[in-house]
Coordinates of N, CA, C and O in Angstrom, one line a residue:
M1 N -29.1 -7.6 -23.7 CA -28.0 -8.6 -24.3 C -27.0 -8.9 -23.2 O -26.5 -7.9 -22.5
R2 N -26.7 -10.1 -23.1 CA -25.7 -10.6 -22.1 C -24.3 -10.3 -22.6 O -24.0 -10.5 -23.8
V3 N -23.4 -10.0 -21.6 CA -22.0 -9.8 -22.0 C -21.3 -11.2 -21.8 O -21.4 -11.8 -20.8
D4 N -20.5 -11.5 -22.8 CA -19.8 -12.7 -22.9 C -18.8 -12.8 -21.7 O -18.2 -11.8 -21.3
A5 N -18.5 -14.0 -21.2 CA -17.6 -14.2 -20.1 C -16.2 -13.8 -20.5 O -15.5 -13.2 -19.6
N6 N -15.8 -13.9 -21.7 CA -14.5 -13.5 -22.1 C -14.3 -11.9 -22.0 O -13.3 -11.4 -21.5
Y7 N -15.3 -11.1 -22.3 CA -15.3 -9.7 -22.1 C -15.2 -9.4 -20.6 O -14.5 -8.4 -20.3
R8 N -16.0 -10.1 -19.8 CA -15.9 -9.9 -18.4 C -14.5 -10.2 -17.9 O -14.0 -9.5 -17.0
F9 N -14.0 -11.2 -18.3 CA -12.6 -11.6 -17.9 C -11.6 -10.5 -18.3 O -10.8 -10.1 -17.5
I10 N -11.7 -10.1 -19.6 CA -10.7 -9.0 -19.9 C -10.9 -7.8 -19.2 O -10.0 -7.1 -18.7
A11 N -12.2 -7.4 -18.9 CA -12.4 -6.1 -18.2 C -11.9 -6.2 -16.7 O -11.3 -5.3 -16.2
A12 N -12.1 -7.5 -16.2 CA -11.6 -7.6 -14.8 C -10.1 -7.6 -14.7 O -9.5 -7.0 -13.8
Y13 N -9.4 -8.2 -15.7 CA -8.0 -8.1 -15.7 C -7.5 -6.7 -16.0 O -6.4 -6.3 -15.4
Q14 N -8.1 -5.9 -16.7 CA -7.8 -4.5 -16.8 C -7.9 -3.8 -15.5 O -7.0 -3.0 -15.2
E15 N -8.9 -4.1 -14.7 CA -9.1 -3.5 -13.5 C -8.0 -4.0 -12.6 O -7.4 -3.2 -11.7
V16 N -7.6 -5.2 -12.6 CA -6.4 -5.7 -11.7 C -5.2 -4.9 -12.1 O -4.5 -4.5 -11.2
N17 N -4.9 -4.8 -13.4 CA -3.7 -4.0 -13.8 C -3.8 -2.6 -13.3 O -2.8 -2.0 -12.9
A18 N -5.0 -2.0 -13.3 CA -5.1 -0.6 -12.8 C -4.8 -0.5 -11.3 O -4.2 0.4 -10.8
R19 N -5.3 -1.6 -10.5 CA -5.0 -1.5 -9.1 C -3.6 -1.8 -8.8 O -3.0 -1.2 -7.9
V20 N -2.9 -2.6 -9.6 CA -1.4 -2.8 -9.4 C -0.7 -1.5 -9.7 O 0.2 -1.1 -9.0
A21 N -1.1 -0.8 -10.8 CA -0.5 0.5 -11.1 C -0.8 1.6 -9.9 O 0.1 2.3 -9.6
Q22 N -1.9 1.4 -9.3 CA -2.2 2.3 -8.2 C -1.3 2.1 -7.0 O -0.9 3.0 -6.3
R23 N -1.0 0.8 -6.8 CA -0.1 0.4 -5.6 C 1.3 1.1 -5.9 O 2.0 1.6 -5.0
Q24 N 1.7 1.0 -7.2 CA 3.0 1.7 -7.5 C 3.0 3.2 -7.4 O 3.9 3.8 -6.9
Q25 N 1.9 3.8 -7.8 CA 1.8 5.2 -7.7 C 1.7 5.7 -6.2 O 2.2 6.7 -6.0
A26 N 1.1 4.9 -5.4 CA 1.1 5.2 -3.9 C 2.5 5.3 -3.4 O 2.8 6.1 -2.6
L27 N 3.4 4.4 -3.9 CA 4.9 4.5 -3.4 C 5.4 5.8 -3.9 O 6.2 6.4 -3.1
G28 N 5.2 6.2 -5.1 CA 5.8 7.4 -5.6 C 5.2 8.6 -4.9 O 5.9 9.6 -4.5
L29 N 3.9 8.6 -4.5 CA 3.2 9.7 -3.8 C 3.8 9.8 -2.4 O 4.2 10.9 -1.9
Y30 N 4.1 8.6 -1.8 CA 4.7 8.6 -0.4 C 6.1 9.3 -0.5 O 6.4 10.1 0.4
V31 N 6.9 8.8 -1.4 CA 8.3 9.5 -1.6 C 8.2 10.9 -1.7 O 8.9 11.7 -1.1
S32 N 7.3 11.4 -2.6 CA 7.2 12.8 -2.9 C 6.8 13.6 -1.6 O 7.3 14.7 -1.3
L33 N 5.9 13.0 -0.8 CA 5.4 13.6 0.4 C 6.5 13.7 1.4 O 6.8 14.8 2.1
V34 N 7.4 12.6 1.6 CA 8.4 12.6 2.5 C 9.5 13.6 2.2 O 10.0 14.3 3.0
V35 N 9.8 13.7 0.9 CA 10.8 14.6 0.5 C 10.3 16.0 0.6 O 11.2 16.9 1.1
S36 N 9.1 16.3 0.4 CA 8.5 17.6 0.6 C 8.6 18.0 2.0 O 8.9 19.2 2.4
L37 N 8.2 17.1 2.9 CA 8.3 17.4 4.4 C 9.7 17.7 4.8 O 9.9 18.5 5.6
L38 N 10.6 16.9 4.3 CA 12.0 17.1 4.7 C 12.5 18.4 4.2 O 13.2 19.2 5.0
A39 N 12.2 18.8 3.1 CA 12.4 20.1 2.5 C 11.9 21.3 3.3 O 12.6 22.3 3.6
A40 N 10.6 21.1 3.7 CA 10.0 22.1 4.6 C 10.7 22.2 6.0 O 10.9 23.3 6.5
L41 N 11.1 21.1 6.6 CA 11.8 21.1 7.9 C 13.1 21.8 7.7 O 13.4 22.7 8.6
V42 N 13.9 21.6 6.7 CA 15.1 22.3 6.5 C 14.9 23.7 6.2 O 15.6 24.6 6.7
A43 N 13.9 24.0 5.4 CA 13.7 25.4 5.0 C 13.3 26.3 6.3 O 13.5 27.5 6.3
L44 N 12.6 25.6 7.2 CA 12.2 26.3 8.4 C 13.1 26.3 9.6 O 12.7 26.6 10.7
R45 N 14.3 25.8 9.4 CA 15.3 25.7 10.4 C 15.4 27.0 11.1 O 15.2 28.1 10.5
P46 N 15.8 27.0 12.3 CA 15.9 28.2 13.2 C 16.7 29.3 12.6 O 17.7 29.1 11.9
G47 N 16.3 30.5 12.7 CA 16.9 31.6 12.1 C 15.9 32.4 11.2 O 15.0 31.8 10.7
A48 N 16.2 33.6 11.0 CA 15.4 34.5 10.1 C 13.9 34.5 10.5 O 13.1 34.4 9.6
G49 N 13.6 34.4 11.8 CA 12.2 34.5 12.1 C 11.5 33.2 12.1 O 10.3 33.1 12.4
A50 N 12.1 32.1 11.7 CA 11.4 30.8 11.6 C 11.2 30.2 13.0 O 10.4 29.3 13.1
D51 N 11.8 30.7 14.0 CA 11.6 30.2 15.3 C 10.1 30.3 15.8 O 9.7 29.5 16.6
R52 N 9.4 31.2 15.3 CA 8.0 31.4 15.6 C 7.0 30.4 15.0 O 5.9 30.2 15.4
L53 N 7.5 29.8 13.9 CA 6.7 28.9 13.2 C 6.6 27.5 13.9 O 7.6 27.0 14.4
P54 N 5.5 26.8 13.9 CA 5.3 25.5 14.6 C 5.8 24.4 13.7 O 5.1 23.5 13.3
A55 N 7.1 24.5 13.4 CA 7.7 23.5 12.5 C 7.6 22.1 13.1 O 7.6 21.1 12.3
E56 N 7.6 21.9 14.4 CA 7.5 20.5 14.9 C 6.2 19.8 14.5 O 6.1 18.6 14.4
W57 N 5.2 20.6 14.1 CA 3.9 20.0 13.6 C 4.1 19.3 12.3 O 3.4 18.5 11.9
L58 N 5.1 19.8 11.6 CA 5.4 19.0 10.3 C 5.8 17.6 10.5 O 5.6 16.7 9.7
L59 N 6.3 17.3 11.8 CA 6.7 16.0 12.1 C 5.5 15.0 12.0 O 5.6 13.8 11.7
L60 N 4.3 15.5 12.3 CA 3.1 14.6 12.2 C 2.8 14.3 10.7 O 2.2 13.2 10.4
G61 N 3.4 15.0 9.8 CA 3.2 14.6 8.3 C 3.9 13.3 8.0 O 3.3 12.6 7.1
F62 N 4.9 12.9 8.7 CA 5.6 11.7 8.3 C 4.8 10.5 8.7 O 4.6 9.6 7.9
P63 N 4.2 10.4 9.9 CA 3.4 9.2 10.1 C 2.0 9.3 9.4 O 1.5 8.2 9.0
V64 N 1.6 10.5 9.1 CA 0.3 10.5 8.4 C 0.6 10.1 6.9 O -0.2 9.4 6.4
A65 N 1.6 10.4 6.4 CA 2.1 10.0 5.0 C 2.2 8.4 5.0 O 1.7 7.8 4.1
A66 N 2.9 7.8 6.1 CA 3.1 6.5 6.1 C 1.7 5.8 6.3 O 1.4 4.7 5.7
L67 N 0.8 6.3 7.1 CA -0.5 5.6 7.3 C -1.3 5.7 6.0 O -2.0 4.8 5.7
T68 N -1.2 6.9 5.3 CA -1.9 7.0 4.0 C -1.4 5.9 3.0 O -2.1 5.3 2.3
L69 N 0.0 5.7 3.0 CA 0.5 4.8 2.1 C -0.1 3.3 2.6 O -0.5 2.5 1.7
A70 N -0.1 3.0 3.8 CA -0.6 1.7 4.3 C -2.0 1.5 3.9 O -2.4 0.5 3.4
L71 N -2.9 2.6 4.0 CA -4.3 2.5 3.7 C -4.5 2.2 2.2 O -5.3 1.5 1.8
L72 N -3.8 3.0 1.4 CA -3.8 2.9 -0.1 C -3.4 1.5 -0.5 O -4.0 0.9 -1.3
N73 N -2.3 1.0 0.1 CA -1.8 -0.3 -0.2 C -2.9 -1.4 0.2 O -3.1 -2.3 -0.5
Y74 N -3.4 -1.3 1.3 CA -4.5 -2.2 1.9 C -5.6 -2.2 0.9 O -6.2 -3.2 0.5
K75 N -6.1 -0.9 0.5 CA -7.2 -0.8 -0.4 C -7.0 -1.5 -1.7 O -7.8 -2.3 -2.2
A76 N -5.8 -1.3 -2.3 CA -5.5 -1.9 -3.6 C -5.5 -3.5 -3.4 O -5.9 -4.2 -4.3
E77 N -4.9 -3.9 -2.4 CA -4.7 -5.4 -2.1 C -6.1 -6.0 -2.0 O -6.3 -7.1 -2.6
R78 N -7.0 -5.4 -1.3 CA -8.4 -5.9 -1.2 C -9.1 -5.9 -2.4 O -9.8 -6.9 -2.8
A79 N -9.0 -4.9 -3.2 CA -9.5 -4.8 -4.6 C -9.0 -5.9 -5.5 O -9.8 -6.6 -6.2
I80 N -7.7 -6.1 -5.5 CA -7.1 -7.1 -6.3 C -7.5 -8.5 -5.9 O -7.9 -9.3 -6.7
T81 N -7.6 -8.8 -4.6 CA -8.1 -10.1 -4.2 C -9.6 -10.3 -4.6 O -9.9 -11.4 -5.1
N82 N -10.4 -9.3 -4.5 CA -11.8 -9.4 -4.9 C -11.9 -9.7 -6.4 O -12.6 -10.6 -6.8
L83 N -11.1 -8.9 -7.1 CA -11.1 -9.2 -8.6 C -10.6 -10.5 -9.0 O -11.1 -11.2 -9.9
R84 N -9.5 -11.0 -8.3 CA -9.1 -12.3 -8.6 C -10.0 -13.4 -8.3 O -10.1 -14.5 -9.0
R85 N -10.8 -13.2 -7.2 CA -11.9 -14.2 -6.9 C -12.9 -14.3 -8.1 O -13.4 -15.3 -8.4
F86 N -13.3 -13.1 -8.6 CA -14.2 -13.1 -9.7 C -13.5 -13.7 -10.9 O -14.3 -14.5 -11.6
L87 N -12.3 -13.5 -11.2 CA -11.6 -14.1 -12.4 C -11.5 -15.6 -12.2 O -11.7 -16.4 -13.1
A88 N -11.3 -16.0 -10.9 CA -11.4 -17.5 -10.7 C -12.7 -18.1 -11.0 O -12.8 -19.2 -11.6
E89 N -13.8 -17.4 -10.7 CA -15.1 -17.9 -11.0 C -15.3 -18.1 -12.5 O -15.9 -19.1 -13.0
L90 N -14.8 -17.1 -13.3 CA -14.9 -17.1 -14.6 C -14.1 -18.3 -15.3 O -14.4 -18.9 -16.2
E91 N -12.8 -18.5 -14.6 CA -12.0 -19.6 -15.1 C -12.7 -21.0 -14.8 O -12.3 -22.0 -15.5
R92 N -13.6 -21.1 -13.8 CA -14.2 -22.3 -13.5 C -15.4 -22.6 -14.4 O -16.0 -23.7 -14.2
L93 N -15.9 -21.6 -15.1 CA -17.0 -21.9 -16.0 C -16.9 -23.1 -16.8 O -15.9 -23.3 -17.4
D94 N -17.8 -23.9 -16.8 CA -17.8 -25.2 -17.7 C -16.5 -26.0 -17.3 O -16.1 -26.7 -18.3
D95 N -16.0 -25.9 -16.1 CA -14.9 -26.7 -15.7 C -13.7 -26.4 -16.6 O -12.8 -27.3 -16.8
A96 N -13.5 -25.3 -17.1 CA -12.4 -24.9 -18.0 C -11.1 -24.9 -17.3 O -10.1 -25.3 -17.9
H97 N -11.1 -24.7 -16.0 CA -9.8 -24.8 -15.2 C -9.2 -26.2 -15.2 O -8.1 -26.4 -14.9
A98 N -10.0 -27.2 -15.5 CA -9.6 -28.6 -15.5 C -8.8 -28.9 -16.8 O -7.9 -29.8 -16.8
D99 N -9.1 -28.2 -17.8 CA -8.5 -28.4 -19.1 C -7.5 -27.5 -19.5 O -6.6 -27.7 -20.4
L100 N -7.6 -26.2 -19.0 CA -6.7 -25.2 -19.4 C -5.9 -24.6 -18.2 O -6.4 -24.7 -17.1
P101 N -4.7 -24.1 -18.4 CA -3.9 -23.5 -17.3 C -4.8 -22.3 -16.7 O -5.3 -21.5 -17.6
S102 N -4.9 -22.2 -15.5 CA -5.8 -21.2 -14.8 C -5.0 -20.5 -13.8 O -4.7 -21.1 -12.7
Y103 N -4.7 -19.3 -14.0 CA -3.8 -18.5 -13.2 C -4.4 -18.2 -11.8 O -3.7 -18.2 -10.8
N104 N -5.8 -18.1 -11.8 CA -6.4 -17.7 -10.5 C -7.0 -18.9 -9.8 O -7.4 -18.8 -8.6
T105 N -7.1 -20.1 -10.4 CA -7.6 -21.2 -9.7 C -6.5 -22.3 -9.3 O -6.8 -23.1 -8.5
D106 N -5.4 -22.2 -9.9 CA -4.3 -23.2 -9.7 C -3.4 -22.6 -8.6 O -2.8 -21.5 -8.8
P107 N -3.3 -23.2 -7.4 CA -2.5 -22.7 -6.3 C -1.1 -22.4 -6.7 O -0.4 -21.6 -6.1
R108 N -0.5 -23.1 -7.6 CA 0.9 -22.9 -8.0 C 1.1 -21.6 -8.6 O 2.1 -20.9 -8.2
W109 N 0.1 -21.1 -9.4 CA 0.2 -19.8 -10.0 C -0.1 -18.7 -9.0 O 0.6 -17.7 -9.0
A110 N -1.1 -19.0 -8.2 CA -1.5 -17.9 -7.3 C -0.5 -17.7 -6.3 O -0.1 -16.5 -5.9
S111 N 0.2 -18.7 -5.8 CA 1.2 -18.5 -4.7 C 2.5 -17.9 -5.3 O 3.1 -17.1 -4.6
G112 N 2.7 -18.2 -6.5 CA 3.9 -17.5 -7.2 C 3.6 -15.9 -7.3 O 4.4 -15.1 -7.0
A113 N 2.3 -15.6 -7.7 CA 2.0 -14.2 -7.8 C 2.0 -13.5 -6.4 O 2.4 -12.4 -6.3
N114 N 1.6 -14.2 -5.4 CA 1.6 -13.6 -4.0 C 3.0 -13.4 -3.6 O 3.3 -12.5 -2.9
A115 N 3.9 -14.4 -3.9 CA 5.3 -14.2 -3.5 C 5.9 -13.1 -4.2 O 6.6 -12.3 -3.5
A116 N 5.6 -12.8 -5.4 CA 6.1 -11.6 -6.1 C 5.5 -10.3 -5.5 O 6.2 -9.4 -5.3
R117 N 4.3 -10.4 -5.1 CA 3.6 -9.1 -4.6 C 4.1 -8.9 -3.2 O 4.1 -7.8 -2.7
R118 N 4.6 -9.9 -2.5 CA 5.1 -9.7 -1.1 C 6.3 -8.8 -1.2 O 6.6 -8.0 -0.2
F119 N 7.1 -8.8 -2.3 CA 8.2 -7.9 -2.3 C 7.8 -6.4 -2.4 O 8.4 -5.6 -1.8
H120 N 6.6 -6.2 -2.9 CA 6.1 -4.8 -2.9 C 5.7 -4.5 -1.6 O 5.9 -3.3 -1.1
D121 N 5.1 -5.4 -0.8 CA 4.7 -5.1 0.6 C 5.9 -4.9 1.4 O 5.9 -4.0 2.3
H122 N 6.9 -5.7 1.2 CA 8.1 -5.5 2.0 C 8.8 -4.2 1.7 O 9.3 -3.4 2.6
A123 N 8.8 -3.8 0.4 CA 9.4 -2.5 0.0 C 8.6 -1.3 0.6 O 9.2 -0.4 1.0
A124 N 7.2 -1.4 0.6 CA 6.5 -0.3 1.2 C 6.7 -0.2 2.7 O 6.8 0.9 3.2
T125 N 6.8 -1.4 3.4 CA 7.1 -1.3 4.8 C 8.5 -0.7 5.1 O 8.6 0.2 6.0
L126 N 9.5 -1.1 4.4 CA 10.8 -0.5 4.5 C 10.8 0.9 4.2 O 11.5 1.7 4.9
L127 N 10.2 1.3 3.2 CA 10.1 2.7 2.8 C 9.4 3.6 3.8 O 9.9 4.6 4.2
A128 N 8.3 3.1 4.4 CA 7.6 3.8 5.5 C 8.5 3.9 6.7 O 8.6 4.9 7.3
A129 N 9.1 2.8 7.1 CA 10.0 2.8 8.3 C 11.1 3.8 8.1 O 11.5 4.6 9.0
G130 N 11.8 3.8 6.9 CA 12.9 4.7 6.6 C 12.4 6.1 6.6 O 13.1 7.0 7.1
G131 N 11.2 6.5 6.0 CA 10.7 7.7 5.9 C 10.4 8.3 7.4 O 10.7 9.5 7.7
L132 N 9.8 7.4 8.2 CA 9.6 7.8 9.5 C 10.9 8.1 10.3 O 11.0 9.2 11.0
A133 N 11.8 7.3 10.2 CA 13.1 7.4 10.9 C 13.8 8.7 10.4 O 14.4 9.5 11.2
V134 N 13.9 8.9 9.0 CA 14.7 10.1 8.5 C 13.9 11.3 8.9 O 14.5 12.3 9.3
G135 N 12.6 11.3 8.7 CA 11.8 12.5 9.1 C 11.9 12.9 10.6 O 12.2 14.1 10.9
W136 N 11.6 12.0 11.4 CA 11.7 12.3 12.8 C 13.1 12.6 13.2 O 13.3 13.4 14.2
G137 N 14.1 11.8 12.7 CA 15.5 12.2 13.1 C 15.9 13.6 12.6 O 16.6 14.3 13.4
A138 N 15.5 14.0 11.4 CA 15.8 15.3 10.9 C 15.1 16.4 11.8 O 15.7 17.3 12.2
G139 N 13.9 16.1 12.2 CA 13.1 17.0 13.0 C 13.8 17.2 14.3 O 13.9 18.3 14.9
Y140 N 14.2 16.1 14.9 CA 14.9 16.0 16.3 C 16.1 16.8 16.2 O 16.5 17.6 17.1
S141 N 16.9 16.5 15.1 CA 18.3 17.2 15.0 C 18.1 18.7 14.8 O 19.0 19.4 15.3
I142 N 17.1 19.1 14.1 CA 17.0 20.5 13.8 C 16.3 21.3 15.0 O 16.6 22.4 15.3
Y143 N 15.3 20.6 15.6 CA 14.5 21.3 16.6 C 14.4 20.4 17.9 O 13.4 20.0 18.4
P144 N 15.5 20.1 18.5 CA 15.5 19.1 19.6 C 14.6 19.7 20.8 O 13.8 18.8 21.3
E145 N 14.7 20.9 21.2 CA 14.0 21.4 22.3 C 12.5 21.4 22.0 O 11.7 21.0 22.9
R146 N 12.2 21.8 20.9 CA 10.7 21.9 20.5 C 10.1 20.5 20.3 O 8.9 20.4 20.7
V147 N 10.8 19.6 19.8 CA 10.3 18.2 19.6 C 10.1 17.5 21.1 O 9.1 17.0 21.4
L148 N 11.2 17.7 22.0 CA 11.0 17.1 23.3 C 10.0 17.8 24.1 O 9.5 17.3 25.1
G149 N 9.7 19.2 23.7 CA 8.7 20.0 24.5 C 7.3 19.7 24.1 O 6.4 20.4 24.5
A150 N 7.1 18.8 23.1 CA 5.8 18.5 22.6 C 5.5 16.9 22.8 O 5.4 16.2 21.8
P151 N 5.5 16.4 24.0 CA 5.2 15.0 24.2 C 4.0 14.4 23.6 O 3.9 13.2 23.2
G152 N 2.9 15.2 23.6 CA 1.7 14.7 22.9 C 1.9 14.5 21.5 O 1.3 13.6 21.0
L153 N 2.6 15.4 20.9 CA 2.9 15.3 19.4 C 3.7 14.0 19.2 O 3.4 13.3 18.2
L154 N 4.7 13.8 20.0 CA 5.5 12.5 19.9 C 4.6 11.3 20.0 O 4.8 10.3 19.2
A155 N 3.7 11.3 21.0 CA 2.9 10.2 21.2 C 1.9 9.9 20.0 O 1.8 8.8 19.6
V156 N 1.3 10.9 19.6 CA 0.4 10.7 18.5 C 1.2 10.2 17.2 O 0.7 9.3 16.5
G157 N 2.3 10.9 16.9 CA 3.1 10.4 15.9 C 3.6 9.0 16.0 O 3.6 8.2 14.9
A158 N 4.0 8.6 17.2 CA 4.4 7.2 17.4 C 3.3 6.2 17.2 O 3.5 5.2 16.5
V159 N 2.1 6.6 17.6 CA 0.9 5.7 17.4 C 0.6 5.6 15.9 O 0.4 4.5 15.4
L160 N 0.6 6.7 15.3 CA 0.2 6.7 13.8 C 1.3 5.9 13.0 O 0.9 5.2 12.1
G161 N 2.5 6.2 13.3 CA 3.7 5.5 12.6 C 3.6 4.0 12.9 O 3.7 3.2 11.9
A162 N 3.4 3.6 14.1 CA 3.4 2.2 14.4 C 2.2 1.5 13.7 O 2.2 0.4 13.2
L163 N 1.0 2.2 13.8 CA -0.2 1.7 13.1 C 0.1 1.4 11.6 O -0.3 0.4 11.0
A164 N 0.8 2.5 10.9 CA 1.0 2.3 9.5 C 2.0 1.1 9.3 O 1.7 0.3 8.4
L165 N 3.0 0.9 10.1 CA 3.9 -0.2 9.9 C 3.2 -1.5 10.2 O 3.5 -2.4 9.4
V166 N 2.4 -1.6 11.1 CA 1.7 -2.9 11.3 C 0.8 -3.2 10.2 O 0.8 -4.3 9.7
L167 N 0.0 -2.2 9.8 CA -0.9 -2.4 8.6 C -0.1 -2.9 7.4 O -0.5 -3.7 6.7
L168 N 1.0 -2.2 7.1 CA 1.9 -2.6 5.9 C 2.4 -4.1 6.1 O 2.5 -4.9 5.2
A169 N 2.8 -4.3 7.4 CA 3.3 -5.7 7.6 C 2.3 -6.8 7.5 O 2.6 -7.9 7.1
V170 N 1.0 -6.5 7.8 CA 0.0 -7.6 7.8 C -0.7 -7.6 6.4 O -1.5 -8.6 6.2
T171 N -0.5 -6.7 5.5 CA -1.2 -6.7 4.3 C -1.1 -8.0 3.5 O -2.0 -8.4 2.9
P172 N 0.1 -8.7 3.5 CA 0.2 -9.9 2.8 C -0.8 -10.9 3.2 O -1.1 -11.9 2.4
R173 N -1.4 -10.9 4.4 CA -2.4 -11.8 4.8 C -3.7 -11.8 4.0 O -4.5 -12.6 4.0
F174 N -3.8 -10.7 3.4 CA -5.0 -10.5 2.5 C -4.9 -10.7 1.1 O -5.7 -10.5 0.3
H175 N -3.7 -11.3 0.7 CA -3.5 -11.7 -0.7 C -4.4 -12.8 -1.1 O -4.9 -13.5 -0.3
Y176 N -4.8 -12.8 -2.3 CA -5.7 -13.8 -2.9 C -5.1 -15.2 -2.8 O -4.0 -15.5 -3.0
R177 N -6.0 -16.1 -2.3 CA -5.7 -17.5 -2.3 C -6.8 -18.3 -3.0 O -8.0 -18.0 -2.6
P178 N -6.5 -19.1 -3.9 CA -7.6 -19.8 -4.6 C -8.4 -20.8 -3.7 O -7.8 -21.3 -2.7
A179 N -9.6 -21.0 -3.9 CA -10.4 -21.9 -3.2 C -10.0 -23.4 -3.4 O -9.6 -23.6 -4.6
P180 N -10.0 -24.2 -2.4 CA -9.6 -25.5 -2.7 C -10.6 -26.3 -3.7 O -11.6 -26.0 -3.9

């Protein structure tokens, strides 16, 4: 038995909503990770034997968390774009898009949705940049000698952090655009 296009449309929109929710959850996950890393840095500050612990390695957690946020954001965006292409195909069945308002085939609606989603992308980029700055700033202020004594760690962290910020900044390029 064939599944009616309406049911396919409804199912695809439910999946789009799930992906949008996943993007929001990724922001919450990122904030939780950054706060946890900051708490660990402060808890391990010098004194009471904490000098022997490699606390500077916690600094790598900040760019790893930012990169994870960027990858999850990218994954959700690609899934949303794919689903919206599918929805656009369904809206075009029997040229329905010519008679009915069509969210995924009419560029006016699609560009409005993309403009709204860009705010999420900007918020994620700012959040990652802020998390990196606060995390590395706290690490340097608590452990200046140890941080400066680990140039390889600094380089890896800088590369991962920059990669995360670039990926977050270019994610809007992958937003859905209706076919002409």
